[in-house]
Structure formats: C-alpha cells, structure tokens
Short mmCIF file of C-alpha atoms in Angstrom, two decimals:
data_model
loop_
_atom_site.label_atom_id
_atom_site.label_comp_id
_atom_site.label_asym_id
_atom_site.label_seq_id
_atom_site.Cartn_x
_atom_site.Cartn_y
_atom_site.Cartn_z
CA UNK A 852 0.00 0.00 0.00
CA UNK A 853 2.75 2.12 0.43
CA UNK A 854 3.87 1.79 -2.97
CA UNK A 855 0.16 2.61 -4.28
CA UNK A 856 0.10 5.92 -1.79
CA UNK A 857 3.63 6.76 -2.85
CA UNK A 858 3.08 6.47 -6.43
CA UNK A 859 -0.07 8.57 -5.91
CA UNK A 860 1.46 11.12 -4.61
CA UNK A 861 3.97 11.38 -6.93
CA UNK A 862 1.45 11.60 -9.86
CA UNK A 863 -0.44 14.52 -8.02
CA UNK A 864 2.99 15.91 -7.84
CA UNK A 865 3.46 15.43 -11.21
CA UNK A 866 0.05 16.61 -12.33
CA UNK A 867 0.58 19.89 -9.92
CA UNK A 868 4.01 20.22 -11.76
CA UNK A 869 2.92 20.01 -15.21
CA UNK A 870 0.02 22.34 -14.61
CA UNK A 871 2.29 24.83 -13.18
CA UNK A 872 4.36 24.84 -16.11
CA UNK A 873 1.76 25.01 -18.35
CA UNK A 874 0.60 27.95 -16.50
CA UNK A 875 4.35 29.32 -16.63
CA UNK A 876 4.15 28.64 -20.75
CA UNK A 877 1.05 30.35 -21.35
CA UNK A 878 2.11 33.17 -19.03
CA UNK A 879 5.38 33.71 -21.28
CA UNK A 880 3.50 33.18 -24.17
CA UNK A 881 1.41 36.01 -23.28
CA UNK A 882 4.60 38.20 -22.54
CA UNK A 883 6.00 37.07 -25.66
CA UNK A 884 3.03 38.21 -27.88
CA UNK A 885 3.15 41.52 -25.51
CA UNK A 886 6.55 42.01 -26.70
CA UNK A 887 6.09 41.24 -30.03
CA UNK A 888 2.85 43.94 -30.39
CA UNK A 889 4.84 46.64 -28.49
CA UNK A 890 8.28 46.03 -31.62
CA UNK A 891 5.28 46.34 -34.33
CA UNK A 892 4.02 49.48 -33.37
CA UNK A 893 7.75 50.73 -33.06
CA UNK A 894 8.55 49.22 -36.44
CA UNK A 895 5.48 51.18 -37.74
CA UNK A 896 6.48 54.31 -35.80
CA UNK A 897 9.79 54.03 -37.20
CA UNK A 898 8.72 53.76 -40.84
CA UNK A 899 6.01 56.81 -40.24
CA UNK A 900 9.17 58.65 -39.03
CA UNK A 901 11.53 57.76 -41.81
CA UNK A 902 8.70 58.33 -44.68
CA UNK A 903 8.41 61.92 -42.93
CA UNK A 904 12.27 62.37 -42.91
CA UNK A 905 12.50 61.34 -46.63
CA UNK A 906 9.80 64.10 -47.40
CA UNK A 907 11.05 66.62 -45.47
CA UNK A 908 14.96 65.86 -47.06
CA UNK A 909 13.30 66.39 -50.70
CA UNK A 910 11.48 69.69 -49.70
CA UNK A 911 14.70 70.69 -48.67
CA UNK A 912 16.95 70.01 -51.90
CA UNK A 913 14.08 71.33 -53.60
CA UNK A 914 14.54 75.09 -51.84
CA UNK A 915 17.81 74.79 -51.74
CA UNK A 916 17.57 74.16 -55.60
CA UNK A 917 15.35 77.38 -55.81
CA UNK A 918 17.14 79.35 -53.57
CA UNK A 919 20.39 79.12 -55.80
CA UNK A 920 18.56 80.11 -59.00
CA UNK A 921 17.11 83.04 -56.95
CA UNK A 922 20.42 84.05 -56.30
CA UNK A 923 21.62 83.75 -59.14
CA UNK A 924 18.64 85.78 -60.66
CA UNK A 925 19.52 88.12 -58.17
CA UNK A 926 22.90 88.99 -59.44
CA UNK A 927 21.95 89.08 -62.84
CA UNK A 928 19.35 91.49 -62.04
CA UNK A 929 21.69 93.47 -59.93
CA UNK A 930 24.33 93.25 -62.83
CA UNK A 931 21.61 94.80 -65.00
CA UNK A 932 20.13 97.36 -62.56
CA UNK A 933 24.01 98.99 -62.04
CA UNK A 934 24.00 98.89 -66.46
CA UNK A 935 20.59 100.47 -66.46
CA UNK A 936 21.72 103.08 -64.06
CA UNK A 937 24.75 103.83 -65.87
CA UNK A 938 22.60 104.15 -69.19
CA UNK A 939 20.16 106.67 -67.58
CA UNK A 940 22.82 108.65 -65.92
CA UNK A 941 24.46 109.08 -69.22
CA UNK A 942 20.98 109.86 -71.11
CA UNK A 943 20.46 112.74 -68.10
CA UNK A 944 23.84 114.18 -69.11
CA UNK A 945 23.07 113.83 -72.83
CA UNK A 946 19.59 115.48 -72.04
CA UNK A 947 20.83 118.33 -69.87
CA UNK A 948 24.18 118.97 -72.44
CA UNK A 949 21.96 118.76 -75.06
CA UNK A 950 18.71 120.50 -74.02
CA UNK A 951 17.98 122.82 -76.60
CA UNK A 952 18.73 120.82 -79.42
CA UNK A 953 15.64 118.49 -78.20
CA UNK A 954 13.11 121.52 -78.05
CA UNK A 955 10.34 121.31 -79.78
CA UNK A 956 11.02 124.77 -80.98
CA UNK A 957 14.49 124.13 -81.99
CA UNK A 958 13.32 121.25 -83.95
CA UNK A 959 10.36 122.86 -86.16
CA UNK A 960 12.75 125.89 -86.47
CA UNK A 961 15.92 124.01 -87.64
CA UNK A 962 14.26 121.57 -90.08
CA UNK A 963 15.61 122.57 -93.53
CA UNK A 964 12.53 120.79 -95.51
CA UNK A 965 9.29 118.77 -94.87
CA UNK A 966 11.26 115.19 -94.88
CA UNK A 967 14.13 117.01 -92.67
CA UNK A 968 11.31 118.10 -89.98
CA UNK A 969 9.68 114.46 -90.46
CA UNK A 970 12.87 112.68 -89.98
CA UNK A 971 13.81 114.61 -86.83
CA UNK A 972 9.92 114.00 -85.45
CA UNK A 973 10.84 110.92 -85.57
CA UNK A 974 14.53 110.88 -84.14
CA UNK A 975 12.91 112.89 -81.16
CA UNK A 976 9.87 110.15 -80.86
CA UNK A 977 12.99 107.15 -80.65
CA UNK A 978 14.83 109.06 -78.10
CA UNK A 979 12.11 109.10 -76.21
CA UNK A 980 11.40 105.89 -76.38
CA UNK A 981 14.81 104.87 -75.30
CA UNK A 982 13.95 107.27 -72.49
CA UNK A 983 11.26 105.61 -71.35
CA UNK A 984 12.63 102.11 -71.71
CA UNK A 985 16.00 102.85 -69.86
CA UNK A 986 13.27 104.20 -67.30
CA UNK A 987 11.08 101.12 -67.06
CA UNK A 988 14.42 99.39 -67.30
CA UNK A 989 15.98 100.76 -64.23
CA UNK A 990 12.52 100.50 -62.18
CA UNK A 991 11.91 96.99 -63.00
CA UNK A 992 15.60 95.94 -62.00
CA UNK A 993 15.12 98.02 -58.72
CA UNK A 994 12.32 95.94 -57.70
#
C-alpha cells in the first residue's frame, strides 16, 4: 500500500508540476506576444518617421535648388540694374548737355525741308522711347 500511496502522490505531484508549467508557458506566451505587439508598433512608428524624414529631405533640396537660382537671378538682375543706371545717368547728361537741341522749338525751327522736320519727329519720338525704356528698365531691376 505504500507503494500505491507513494506512487499517488507522486502523480499529483506530477500533475501539480505540469500544470504549473503550463501555466508558466502560457504566461510567457502572453509576454512574448506583448513584446512582439509593443516592436510592431515601433517598427510602424519608425517607418512613419523615416517616410516623414524622406519628405522633409526632398522639400529641402528642392529650396535649396530654388534658392540658388534666386540668387543667381539676383545677381543678374543686380548686374543689369548697375547697367541700367549707368545708361540713364548718361541719357540725363546727354539730355541736360543737349537740351535745346531736343526743343520742340528748336526742332520745327531748324528743319531745312518737310522730310528734314519728319525725320527729326521721328529721331525725337525714338529718343524718347529709349527714355522711357531705360526708365522702365531701371525700375523693374530696382524691384
């Protein structure tokens, strides 16, 4: 009988062990899966992050690109604005050297024939055209 008891007990022991571990397994299991949900939604962080990081890297080239042709631009039109200057300084000399040449006076008076008068109408219209372009010239490069 004492074997009988003895091997009784050492089944319930058995039993009691086994159930423990199974209770140990499924406890780790659960930690495991725990684990293993917490690295996915840090892998998918991670990847959000990144994607944002590429965008953000391509926006940047992208002003940097622009920002180079605007300067650039900007020393062109600088380059221009000093040649515009220089071309309306000289065309105030010209004008104030040259004053009563321009007159309308001087040019009705001084024609020598009708094509003459016509042909210096018409030098006077160019000038000032060339006037008013340096002008535009010289504002548009200012701005």
């Amino acid at each position: 009988m004492l074997c009988l008891a003895l091997a009784a007990a050492c089944t319930a022991a058995s039993v009691a062990a086994s159930t423990a571990r199974a209770d140990q397994i499924g406890s780790k299991r659960a930690q495991a899966q725990q684990v293993l949900q917490r690295l996915q939604e840090l892998d998918a962080s991670a990847q959000r992050a990144n994607n944002r990081y590429q965008t953000a890297t391509i926006k940047l080239q992208r002003l940097e690109t622009k920002l180079r042709i605007n300067k650039q631009a900007l020393g062109v039109a600088r380059v221009n604005l000093h040649f515009a200057q220089q071309a309306l300084a000289q065309r105030l000399v010209a004008i104030y050297t040259t004053r009563d040449e321009q007159s309308t006076l001087s040019v009705l008076l001084g024609a020598h024939s009708i094509d003459d008068l016509v042909s210096r109408i018409e030098t006077v219209k160019s000038v000032s055209k060339q006037d008013v372009a340096v002008m535009g010239e010289v504002i548009t490069f200012k701005h």
